[in-house]
PDB file of C-alpha atoms in Angstrom:
ATOM      1  CA  MET X   1       0.000   0.000   0.000  1.00  0.00           C
ATOM      2  CA  ASN X   2       1.348   3.379  -1.047  1.00  0.00           C
ATOM      3  CA  LEU X   3      -0.720   6.104   0.604  1.00  0.00           C
ATOM      4  CA  GLU X   4       0.074   9.750  -0.006  1.00  0.00           C
ATOM      5  CA  LEU X   5      -0.396  12.629   2.389  1.00  0.00           C
ATOM      6  CA  ARG X   6      -2.145  14.465  -0.437  1.00  0.00           C
ATOM      7  CA  GLN X   7      -4.802  11.739  -0.499  1.00  0.00           C
ATOM      8  CA  LEU X   8      -5.377  12.036   3.233  1.00  0.00           C
ATOM      9  CA  ARG X   9      -5.606  15.822   3.015  1.00  0.00           C
ATOM     10  CA  TYR X  10      -8.183  15.564   0.224  1.00  0.00           C
ATOM     11  CA  PHE X  11     -10.133  12.921   2.164  1.00  0.00           C
ATOM     12  CA  VAL X  12     -10.301  15.106   5.311  1.00  0.00           C
ATOM     13  CA  THR X  13     -11.502  18.093   3.306  1.00  0.00           C
ATOM     14  CA  VAL X  14     -14.286  16.117   1.624  1.00  0.00           C
ATOM     15  CA  ALA X  15     -15.237  14.567   4.992  1.00  0.00           C
ATOM     16  CA  GLU X  16     -15.530  18.037   6.535  1.00  0.00           C
ATOM     17  CA  GLU X  17     -17.558  19.484   3.657  1.00  0.00           C
ATOM     18  CA  LEU X  18     -19.517  16.332   2.709  1.00  0.00           C
ATOM     19  CA  HIS X  19     -19.665  17.896  -0.741  1.00  0.00           C
ATOM     20  CA  PHE X  20     -17.132  17.323  -3.515  1.00  0.00           C
ATOM     21  CA  GLY X  21     -17.737  20.698  -5.141  1.00  0.00           C
ATOM     22  CA  ARG X  22     -17.167  22.728  -1.979  1.00  0.00           C
ATOM     23  CA  ALA X  23     -14.169  20.564  -1.071  1.00  0.00           C
ATOM     24  CA  ALA X  24     -12.651  21.207  -4.511  1.00  0.00           C
ATOM     25  CA  LEU X  25     -13.081  24.958  -3.998  1.00  0.00           C
ATOM     26  CA  ARG X  26     -11.313  24.778  -0.644  1.00  0.00           C
ATOM     27  CA  LEU X  27      -8.478  22.842  -2.224  1.00  0.00           C
ATOM     28  CA  HIS X  28      -8.243  25.251  -5.199  1.00  0.00           C
ATOM     29  CA  MET X  29      -8.783  22.482  -7.725  1.00  0.00           C
ATOM     30  CA  THR X  30     -11.489  21.125  -9.989  1.00  0.00           C
ATOM     31  CA  GLN X  31     -13.847  18.370  -8.913  1.00  0.00           C
ATOM     32  CA  PRO X  32     -12.832  15.531 -11.311  1.00  0.00           C
ATOM     33  CA  PRO X  33      -9.213  15.118 -10.070  1.00  0.00           C
ATOM     34  CA  LEU X  34     -10.490  15.334  -6.476  1.00  0.00           C
ATOM     35  CA  SER X  35     -12.977  12.528  -7.121  1.00  0.00           C
ATOM     36  CA  GLN X  36     -10.257  10.465  -8.836  1.00  0.00           C
ATOM     37  CA  THR X  37      -7.915  10.923  -5.853  1.00  0.00           C
ATOM     38  CA  ILE X  38     -10.593   9.779  -3.372  1.00  0.00           C
ATOM     39  CA  GLN X  39     -11.383   6.767  -5.565  1.00  0.00           C
ATOM     40  CA  ALA X  40      -7.695   5.850  -5.659  1.00  0.00           C
ATOM     41  CA  LEU X  41      -7.525   6.118  -1.856  1.00  0.00           C
ATOM     42  CA  GLU X  42     -10.590   3.885  -1.499  1.00  0.00           C
ATOM     43  CA  ALA X  43      -9.064   1.370  -3.893  1.00  0.00           C
ATOM     44  CA  ALA X  44      -5.800   1.352  -1.913  1.00  0.00           C
ATOM     45  CA  LEU X  45      -7.672   0.813   1.364  1.00  0.00           C
ATOM     46  CA  GLY X  46     -10.012  -1.762  -0.159  1.00  0.00           C
ATOM     47  CA  THR X  47     -13.222  -0.149   1.092  1.00  0.00           C
ATOM     48  CA  PRO X  48     -15.483   2.833   0.288  1.00  0.00           C
ATOM     49  CA  LEU X  49     -14.994   5.877   2.486  1.00  0.00           C
ATOM     50  CA  PHE X  50     -18.029   7.822   1.257  1.00  0.00           C
ATOM     51  CA  ALA X  51     -21.566   6.831   0.401  1.00  0.00           C
ATOM     52  CA  ARG X  52     -22.558   8.921  -2.642  1.00  0.00           C
ATOM     53  CA  ASN X  53     -25.751   9.633  -4.491  1.00  0.00           C
ATOM     54  CA  ASN X  54     -26.922  12.517  -6.665  1.00  0.00           C
ATOM     55  CA  ARG X  55     -27.844  14.640  -3.658  1.00  0.00           C
ATOM     56  CA  ASN X  56     -25.793  13.572  -0.662  1.00  0.00           C
ATOM     57  CA  VAL X  57     -22.312  12.533   0.379  1.00  0.00           C
ATOM     58  CA  ALA X  58     -21.906  10.708   3.729  1.00  0.00           C
ATOM     59  CA  LEU X  59     -19.085   8.956   5.484  1.00  0.00           C
ATOM     60  CA  THR X  60     -19.194   5.184   5.592  1.00  0.00           C
ATOM     61  CA  PRO X  61     -18.231   3.440   8.858  1.00  0.00           C
ATOM     62  CA  ALA X  62     -14.727   3.012   7.390  1.00  0.00           C
ATOM     63  CA  GLY X  63     -14.568   6.712   6.563  1.00  0.00           C
ATOM     64  CA  THR X  64     -15.765   7.658  10.042  1.00  0.00           C
ATOM     65  CA  ALA X  65     -13.037   5.496  11.594  1.00  0.00           C
ATOM     66  CA  LEU X  66     -10.354   6.874   9.275  1.00  0.00           C
ATOM     67  CA  LEU X  67     -11.136  10.576   9.775  1.00  0.00           C
ATOM     68  CA  PRO X  68      -9.590  11.144  13.256  1.00  0.00           C
ATOM     69  CA  GLU X  69      -6.519   9.107  12.324  1.00  0.00           C
ATOM     70  CA  ALA X  70      -6.048  11.019   9.090  1.00  0.00           C
ATOM     71  CA  ARG X  71      -6.275  14.309  10.990  1.00  0.00           C
ATOM     72  CA  ARG X  72      -3.716  13.060  13.530  1.00  0.00           C
ATOM     73  CA  ILE X  73      -1.281  12.036  10.769  1.00  0.00           C
ATOM     74  CA  LEU X  74      -1.616  15.394   9.024  1.00  0.00           C
ATOM     75  CA  LEU X  75      -1.021  17.268  12.280  1.00  0.00           C
ATOM     76  CA  GLN X  76       2.067  15.170  12.950  1.00  0.00           C
ATOM     77  CA  MET X  77       3.403  15.897   9.493  1.00  0.00           C
ATOM     78  CA  GLN X  78       2.861  19.631  10.034  1.00  0.00           C
ATOM     79  CA  ALA X  79       4.925  19.377  13.220  1.00  0.00           C
ATOM     80  CA  LEU X  80       7.891  17.638  11.549  1.00  0.00           C
ATOM     81  CA  PRO X  81       9.759  20.776  10.379  1.00  0.00           C
ATOM     82  CA  ASP X  82       9.571  22.307  13.860  1.00  0.00           C
ATOM     83  CA  LEU X  83      10.619  18.976  15.379  1.00  0.00           C
ATOM     84  CA  ALA X  84      13.622  18.716  13.061  1.00  0.00           C
ATOM     85  CA  GLN X  85      14.674  22.318  13.711  1.00  0.00           C
ATOM     86  CA  ARG X  86      14.428  21.893  17.477  1.00  0.00           C
ATOM     87  CA  ALA X  87      16.419  18.664  17.330  1.00  0.00           C
ATOM     88  CA  ALA X  88      19.109  20.408  15.277  1.00  0.00           C
ATOM     89  CA  ALA X  89      19.227  23.174  17.908  1.00  0.00           C
ATOM     90  CA  GLY X  90      19.629  20.663  20.732  1.00  0.00           C
ATOM     91  CA  GLU X  91      16.235  21.520  22.235  1.00  0.00           C
ATOM     92  CA  ILE X  92      15.031  17.922  22.196  1.00  0.00           C
ATOM     93  CA  GLY X  93      16.899  14.640  22.427  1.00  0.00           C
ATOM     94  CA  ARG X  94      18.954  12.848  25.046  1.00  0.00           C
ATOM     95  CA  LEU X  95      22.094  13.664  27.032  1.00  0.00           C
ATOM     96  CA  SER X  96      24.037  10.917  28.804  1.00  0.00           C
ATOM     97  CA  LEU X  97      26.049  12.500  31.618  1.00  0.00           C
ATOM     98  CA  ALA X  98      28.285  10.782  34.174  1.00  0.00           C
ATOM     99  CA  PHE X  99      29.619  12.443  37.309  1.00  0.00           C
ATOM    100  CA  VAL X 100      31.986  11.796  40.195  1.00  0.00           C
ATOM    101  CA  SER X 101      30.406  11.792  43.636  1.00  0.00           C
ATOM    102  CA  THR X 102      32.030  15.100  44.624  1.00  0.00           C
ATOM    103  CA  ALA X 103      30.237  16.882  41.751  1.00  0.00           C
ATOM    104  CA  ASP X 104      26.927  15.956  43.342  1.00  0.00           C
ATOM    105  CA  TYR X 105      27.713  18.416  46.164  1.00  0.00           C
ATOM    106  CA  SER X 106      29.054  21.204  43.977  1.00  0.00           C
ATOM    107  CA  VAL X 107      28.400  21.917  40.305  1.00  0.00           C
ATOM    108  CA  LEU X 108      26.017  19.153  39.233  1.00  0.00           C
ATOM    109  CA  PRO X 109      22.749  20.386  40.829  1.00  0.00           C
ATOM    110  CA  THR X 110      23.178  23.891  39.408  1.00  0.00           C
ATOM    111  CA  PHE X 111      24.077  22.623  35.936  1.00  0.00           C
ATOM    112  CA  LEU X 112      21.080  20.300  35.847  1.00  0.00           C
ATOM    113  CA  ARG X 113      18.653  22.909  37.142  1.00  0.00           C
ATOM    114  CA  GLU X 114      19.721  25.516  34.579  1.00  0.00           C
ATOM    115  CA  PHE X 115      19.879  23.068  31.689  1.00  0.00           C
ATOM    116  CA  ARG X 116      16.452  21.663  32.549  1.00  0.00           C
ATOM    117  CA  ALA X 117      15.018  25.193  32.636  1.00  0.00           C
ATOM    118  CA  ALA X 118      16.543  26.034  29.235  1.00  0.00           C
ATOM    119  CA  PHE X 119      15.822  22.677  27.558  1.00  0.00           C
ATOM    120  CA  PRO X 120      12.859  21.064  29.323  1.00  0.00           C
ATOM    121  CA  GLN X 121      12.293  18.462  26.611  1.00  0.00           C
ATOM    122  CA  VAL X 122      15.800  17.006  26.704  1.00  0.00           C
ATOM    123  CA  GLN X 123      15.990  13.694  28.538  1.00  0.00           C
ATOM    124  CA  ILE X 124      19.059  13.536  30.797  1.00  0.00           C
ATOM    125  CA  ASP X 125      20.474  10.108  31.640  1.00  0.00           C
ATOM    126  CA  LEU X 126      22.621  10.418  34.764  1.00  0.00           C
ATOM    127  CA  ARG X 127      25.062   7.897  36.168  1.00  0.00           C
ATOM    128  CA  GLU X 128      27.527   8.200  39.010  1.00  0.00           C
ATOM    129  CA  ALA X 129      30.945   6.832  38.113  1.00  0.00           C
ATOM    130  CA  THR X 130      34.555   7.265  39.122  1.00  0.00           C
ATOM    131  CA  SER X 131      36.884   9.206  36.821  1.00  0.00           C
ATOM    132  CA  ASP X 132      38.630   6.119  35.452  1.00  0.00           C
ATOM    133  CA  VAL X 133      35.318   4.480  34.526  1.00  0.00           C
ATOM    134  CA  GLN X 134      34.102   7.701  32.914  1.00  0.00           C
ATOM    135  CA  LEU X 135      37.184   8.006  30.738  1.00  0.00           C
ATOM    136  CA  GLU X 136      36.706   4.482  29.438  1.00  0.00           C
ATOM    137  CA  ASP X 137      33.004   5.094  28.819  1.00  0.00           C
ATOM    138  CA  LEU X 138      33.802   8.299  26.942  1.00  0.00           C
ATOM    139  CA  LEU X 139      36.401   6.596  24.768  1.00  0.00           C
ATOM    140  CA  GLN X 140      33.924   3.821  23.973  1.00  0.00           C
ATOM    141  CA  GLY X 141      31.125   6.296  23.214  1.00  0.00           C
ATOM    142  CA  ARG X 142      28.875   5.018  25.983  1.00  0.00           C
ATOM    143  CA  ILE X 143      28.283   8.493  27.466  1.00  0.00           C
ATOM    144  CA  ASP X 144      28.179  11.993  25.998  1.00  0.00           C
ATOM    145  CA  ALA X 145      30.063  13.809  28.752  1.00  0.00           C
ATOM    146  CA  GLY X 146      31.541  13.272  32.179  1.00  0.00           C
ATOM    147  CA  LEU X 147      32.142  15.461  35.214  1.00  0.00           C
ATOM    148  CA  LEU X 148      35.399  14.050  36.499  1.00  0.00           C
ATOM    149  CA  ILE X 149      38.611  14.763  38.332  1.00  0.00           C
ATOM    150  CA  PRO X 150      41.621  15.100  35.994  1.00  0.00           C
ATOM    151  CA  PRO X 151      44.179  14.317  34.771  1.00  0.00           C
ATOM    152  CA  LEU X 152      43.267  12.679  31.484  1.00  0.00           C
ATOM    153  CA  SER X 153      45.513   9.916  30.268  1.00  0.00           C
ATOM    154  CA  ASP X 154      47.607  10.513  27.140  1.00  0.00           C
ATOM    155  CA  LYS X 155      45.307   8.082  25.308  1.00  0.00           C
ATOM    156  CA  ALA X 156      42.224  10.007  26.410  1.00  0.00           C
ATOM    157  CA  LYS X 157      43.717  13.359  25.363  1.00  0.00           C
ATOM    158  CA  LEU X 158      43.857  12.136  21.756  1.00  0.00           C
ATOM    159  CA  ASP X 159      40.065  11.814  21.546  1.00  0.00           C
ATOM    160  CA  LEU X 160      38.611  13.948  24.311  1.00  0.00           C
ATOM    161  CA  ASP X 161      38.166  17.640  24.950  1.00  0.00           C
ATOM    162  CA  TYR X 162      38.190  18.957  28.493  1.00  0.00           C
ATOM    163  CA  THR X 163      37.317  22.142  30.343  1.00  0.00           C
ATOM    164  CA  THR X 164      37.679  23.052  34.011  1.00  0.00           C
ATOM    165  CA  VAL X 165      34.410  23.816  35.779  1.00  0.00           C
ATOM    166  CA  LEU X 166      35.487  24.054  39.432  1.00  0.00           C
ATOM    167  CA  SER X 167      38.653  24.478  41.479  1.00  0.00           C
ATOM    168  CA  GLU X 168      38.372  24.205  45.259  1.00  0.00           C
ATOM    169  CA  PRO X 169      40.686  23.650  48.241  1.00  0.00           C
ATOM    170  CA  LEU X 170      40.884  20.557  50.379  1.00  0.00           C
ATOM    171  CA  ILE X 171      39.364  20.763  53.848  1.00  0.00           C
ATOM    172  CA  VAL X 172      39.257  18.382  56.817  1.00  0.00           C
ATOM    173  CA  ALA X 173      36.330  16.126  57.645  1.00  0.00           C
ATOM    174  CA  ALA X 174      36.682  14.722  61.165  1.00  0.00           C
ATOM    175  CA  PRO X 175      34.485  13.013  63.752  1.00  0.00           C
ATOM    176  CA  THR X 176      32.579  15.414  65.974  1.00  0.00           C
ATOM    177  CA  GLY X 177      34.520  16.112  69.133  1.00  0.00           C
ATOM    178  CA  ALA X 178      37.825  14.897  67.715  1.00  0.00           C
ATOM    179  CA  LYS X 179      40.818  16.326  69.567  1.00  0.00           C
ATOM    180  CA  ALA X 180      42.146  17.853  66.348  1.00  0.00           C
ATOM    181  CA  LEU X 181      39.049  20.057  66.055  1.00  0.00           C
ATOM    182  CA  ARG X 182      38.557  21.298  69.595  1.00  0.00           C
ATOM    183  CA  SER X 183      37.966  25.053  69.749  1.00  0.00           C
ATOM    184  CA  LYS X 184      39.506  25.524  66.303  1.00  0.00           C
ATOM    185  CA  LYS X 185      38.082  27.153  63.212  1.00  0.00           C
ATOM    186  CA  MET X 186      41.137  26.169  61.178  1.00  0.00           C
ATOM    187  CA  VAL X 187      43.219  22.994  61.432  1.00  0.00           C
ATOM    188  CA  SER X 188      46.938  22.573  60.706  1.00  0.00           C
ATOM    189  CA  MET X 189      48.422  19.372  59.399  1.00  0.00           C
ATOM    190  CA  GLY X 190      50.218  19.021  62.718  1.00  0.00           C
ATOM    191  CA  ASP X 191      46.809  18.748  64.397  1.00  0.00           C
ATOM    192  CA  LEU X 192      46.143  15.661  62.293  1.00  0.00           C
ATOM    193  CA  ARG X 193      49.269  13.812  63.313  1.00  0.00           C
ATOM    194  CA  GLU X 194      48.578  10.141  64.071  1.00  0.00           C
ATOM    195  CA  GLN X 195      44.958  10.462  62.945  1.00  0.00           C
ATOM    196  CA  PRO X 196      43.790   7.485  60.822  1.00  0.00           C
ATOM    197  CA  LEU X 197      43.178   8.612  57.240  1.00  0.00           C
ATOM    198  CA  ILE X 198      40.273   7.605  54.970  1.00  0.00           C
ATOM    199  CA  ILE X 199      41.088   8.195  51.310  1.00  0.00           C
ATOM    200  CA  PHE X 200      40.197   7.424  47.698  1.00  0.00           C
ATOM    201  CA  PRO X 201      42.256   4.611  46.116  1.00  0.00           C
ATOM    202  CA  ARG X 202      44.864   6.096  43.805  1.00  0.00           C
ATOM    203  CA  ARG X 203      43.615   4.142  40.773  1.00  0.00           C
ATOM    204  CA  ILE X 204      40.224   5.854  41.101  1.00  0.00           C
ATOM    205  CA  ALA X 205      41.359   9.479  41.405  1.00  0.00           C
ATOM    206  CA  PRO X 206      45.172   9.753  41.204  1.00  0.00           C
ATOM    207  CA  ALA X 207      45.236  13.574  41.309  1.00  0.00           C
ATOM    208  CA  LEU X 208      43.046  13.768  44.410  1.00  0.00           C
ATOM    209  CA  HIS X 209      44.890  10.892  46.096  1.00  0.00           C
ATOM    210  CA  ASP X 210      48.284  12.495  45.436  1.00  0.00           C
ATOM    211  CA  ALA X 211      47.121  15.941  46.583  1.00  0.00           C
ATOM    212  CA  ILE X 212      45.985  14.482  49.897  1.00  0.00           C
ATOM    213  CA  LEU X 213      49.221  12.602  50.483  1.00  0.00           C
ATOM    214  CA  ALA X 214      51.204  15.713  49.520  1.00  0.00           C
ATOM    215  CA  CYS X 215      49.607  17.556  52.431  1.00  0.00           C
ATOM    216  CA  PHE X 216      51.116  15.031  54.822  1.00  0.00           C
ATOM    217  CA  HIS X 217      54.483  14.738  53.095  1.00  0.00           C
ATOM    218  CA  ASP X 218      54.930  18.536  52.904  1.00  0.00           C
ATOM    219  CA  ALA X 219      54.337  18.656  56.647  1.00  0.00           C
ATOM    220  CA  GLY X 220      56.955  15.955  57.210  1.00  0.00           C
ATOM    221  CA  MET X 221      54.328  13.388  58.166  1.00  0.00           C
ATOM    222  CA  THR X 222      53.565   9.880  57.005  1.00  0.00           C
ATOM    223  CA  PRO X 223      49.807   9.263  56.902  1.00  0.00           C
ATOM    224  CA  HIS X 224      48.301   6.167  58.447  1.00  0.00           C
ATOM    225  CA  ILE X 225      45.788   5.019  55.823  1.00  0.00           C
ATOM    226  CA  ALA X 226      43.085   3.195  57.746  1.00  0.00           C
ATOM    227  CA  GLN X 227      40.463   2.782  55.016  1.00  0.00           C
ATOM    228  CA  GLU X 228      39.985   3.321  51.300  1.00  0.00           C
ATOM    229  CA  ALA X 229      36.586   4.009  49.685  1.00  0.00           C
ATOM    230  CA  ILE X 230      35.537   4.983  46.167  1.00  0.00           C
ATOM    231  CA  GLN X 231      32.412   7.013  47.055  1.00  0.00           C
ATOM    232  CA  MET X 232      32.484  10.331  48.875  1.00  0.00           C
ATOM    233  CA  GLN X 233      29.318   9.375  50.757  1.00  0.00           C
ATOM    234  CA  THR X 234      31.105   6.286  52.052  1.00  0.00           C
ATOM    235  CA  ILE X 235      34.175   8.264  53.111  1.00  0.00           C
ATOM    236  CA  VAL X 236      32.065  10.761  55.047  1.00  0.00           C
ATOM    237  CA  GLY X 237      30.067   7.886  56.525  1.00  0.00           C
ATOM    238  CA  LEU X 238      33.261   6.261  57.784  1.00  0.00           C
ATOM    239  CA  VAL X 239      34.319   9.578  59.316  1.00  0.00           C
ATOM    240  CA  SER X 240      30.936   9.775  61.017  1.00  0.00           C
ATOM    241  CA  ALA X 241      31.519   6.286  62.429  1.00  0.00           C
ATOM    242  CA  GLY X 242      34.761   7.492  64.010  1.00  0.00           C
ATOM    243  CA  MET X 243      37.004   5.448  61.708  1.00  0.00           C
ATOM    244  CA  GLY X 244      39.312   8.377  60.974  1.00  0.00           C
ATOM    245  CA  ILE X 245      39.617  11.755  59.290  1.00  0.00           C
ATOM    246  CA  ALA X 246      39.495  12.630  55.594  1.00  0.00           C
ATOM    247  CA  LEU X 247      40.736  15.453  53.414  1.00  0.00           C
ATOM    248  CA  VAL X 248      37.929  16.266  50.998  1.00  0.00           C
ATOM    249  CA  PRO X 249      37.091  18.978  48.451  1.00  0.00           C
ATOM    250  CA  GLN X 250      35.452  21.980  50.086  1.00  0.00           C
ATOM    251  CA  SER X 251      32.073  21.396  48.417  1.00  0.00           C
ATOM    252  CA  VAL X 252      31.729  18.091  50.284  1.00  0.00           C
ATOM    253  CA  SER X 253      30.899  20.167  53.364  1.00  0.00           C
ATOM    254  CA  ASN X 254      27.442  20.429  51.767  1.00  0.00           C
ATOM    255  CA  LEU X 255      27.060  16.764  52.703  1.00  0.00           C
ATOM    256  CA  GLN X 256      25.909  17.076  56.281  1.00  0.00           C
ATOM    257  CA  ARG X 257      26.105  13.915  58.371  1.00  0.00           C
ATOM    258  CA  PRO X 258      25.577  13.550  62.121  1.00  0.00           C
ATOM    259  CA  GLY X 259      28.929  13.028  63.793  1.00  0.00           C
ATOM    260  CA  VAL X 260      30.984  14.862  61.152  1.00  0.00           C
ATOM    261  CA  GLU X 261      32.511  18.337  61.339  1.00  0.00           C
ATOM    262  CA  TYR X 262      34.399  20.203  58.648  1.00  0.00           C
ATOM    263  CA  ARG X 263      37.321  22.585  59.131  1.00  0.00           C
ATOM    264  CA  ALA X 264      39.491  24.643  56.789  1.00  0.00           C
ATOM    265  CA  LEU X 265      43.150  23.691  56.467  1.00  0.00           C
ATOM    266  CA  ALA X 266      45.701  26.282  57.551  1.00  0.00           C
ATOM    267  CA  GLY X 267      48.212  27.627  55.065  1.00  0.00           C
ATOM    268  CA  LYS X 268      47.712  27.038  51.363  1.00  0.00           C
ATOM    269  CA  PRO X 269      46.000  23.681  50.975  1.00  0.00           C
ATOM    270  CA  PRO X 270      46.100  21.973  47.573  1.00  0.00           C
ATOM    271  CA  VAL X 271      43.368  22.848  45.099  1.00  0.00           C
ATOM    272  CA  VAL X 272      41.337  20.057  43.544  1.00  0.00           C
ATOM    273  CA  GLU X 273      39.907  20.481  40.069  1.00  0.00           C
ATOM    274  CA  THR X 274      36.674  19.121  38.605  1.00  0.00           C
ATOM    275  CA  GLY X 275      36.075  19.354  34.886  1.00  0.00           C
ATOM    276  CA  LEU X 276      33.899  18.216  32.024  1.00  0.00           C
ATOM    277  CA  ALA X 277      35.218  15.870  29.339  1.00  0.00           C
ATOM    278  CA  TRP X 278      33.563  14.816  26.084  1.00  0.00           C
ATOM    279  CA  ARG X 279      34.494  13.168  22.809  1.00  0.00           C
ATOM    280  CA  ARG X 280      35.872  15.612  20.281  1.00  0.00           C
ATOM    281  CA  ASP X 281      33.988  13.875  17.455  1.00  0.00           C
ATOM    282  CA  ASN X 282      30.630  13.894  19.244  1.00  0.00           C
ATOM    283  CA  HIS X 283      28.467  16.284  17.207  1.00  0.00           C
ATOM    284  CA  SER X 284      25.276  15.813  19.219  1.00  0.00           C
ATOM    285  CA  PRO X 285      23.309  19.097  19.197  1.00  0.00           C
ATOM    286  CA  VAL X 286      22.146  18.365  22.745  1.00  0.00           C
ATOM    287  CA  LEU X 287      25.729  17.978  23.945  1.00  0.00           C
ATOM    288  CA  HIS X 288      26.765  21.215  22.293  1.00  0.00           C
ATOM    289  CA  ALA X 289      23.779  23.014  23.823  1.00  0.00           C
ATOM    290  CA  PHE X 290      24.972  21.763  27.212  1.00  0.00           C
ATOM    291  CA  LEU X 291      28.525  22.938  26.466  1.00  0.00           C
ATOM    292  CA  GLU X 292      27.261  26.361  25.394  1.00  0.00           C
ATOM    293  CA  LEU X 293      25.373  26.726  28.664  1.00  0.00           C
ATOM    294  CA  LEU X 294      28.557  25.768  30.482  1.00  0.00           C
ATOM    295  CA  ARG X 295      30.586  28.389  28.598  1.00  0.00           C
ATOM    296  CA  LYS X 296      28.086  31.106  29.492  1.00  0.00           C
ATOM    297  CA  LYS X 297      28.594  30.288  33.179  1.00  0.00           C
ATOM    298  CA  SER X 298      32.370  30.457  32.885  1.00  0.00           C
TER     299      SER X 298
END
């Protein structure tokens, strides 16, 4: 069956007028080709759509059933140019975005809120993942973009673009009432001497891991690593349980847990960077709309 939109448009007009002459006038055509088009449509469908006599034209049951569907199809076709233009502008579609747990307490909520307000019809697929997993997913094309902690591997730099979205200092997360915190608004590394340390494994976030250890080494101290955990929620939970202290990005202080207090580090603590990475050859309009929103915030 090879139906044409022109046939459906002619059918709807005749069904609305129930008169071939008036329908032909509306369509700016003569009556014979209109009648021929309706007959061809009926032949293609295998059933009459109109009951005709010398005086009256009426819809058959088949014509009555077809009319709302034909109108729906014509409306959908009218919407196609707008749909295509909006898709090309990144206003509709899907964005697959991964993020490290620290981003959930800093840049992610704001980005999502503003992007959702600007592009309400874009579906955002979110997944929490460590930086190493994100880099592999980006290289394999499984996600559009990732909020991660650099650095990028040399292999990743060949295929990915990257921009910094946040730089923040490390602060101390310690159990409430810990001796290192007593009556202090700011903590020195010396105050943390002999405190068990909870830290990310180096394979998960090498830059963050090394920055934390550098704090101890620069102070002439060797940290006692008591626990490793790959999620920031877990690290803060272990601090809350009294398992040790942690050095975390400043935005993690937005994660309030009973039994945990946060303090600034004295001196010039290391700065931890969070950035967005994406495939250089990803031409998704939705991705580029997201990147443009990001640039406007920079």
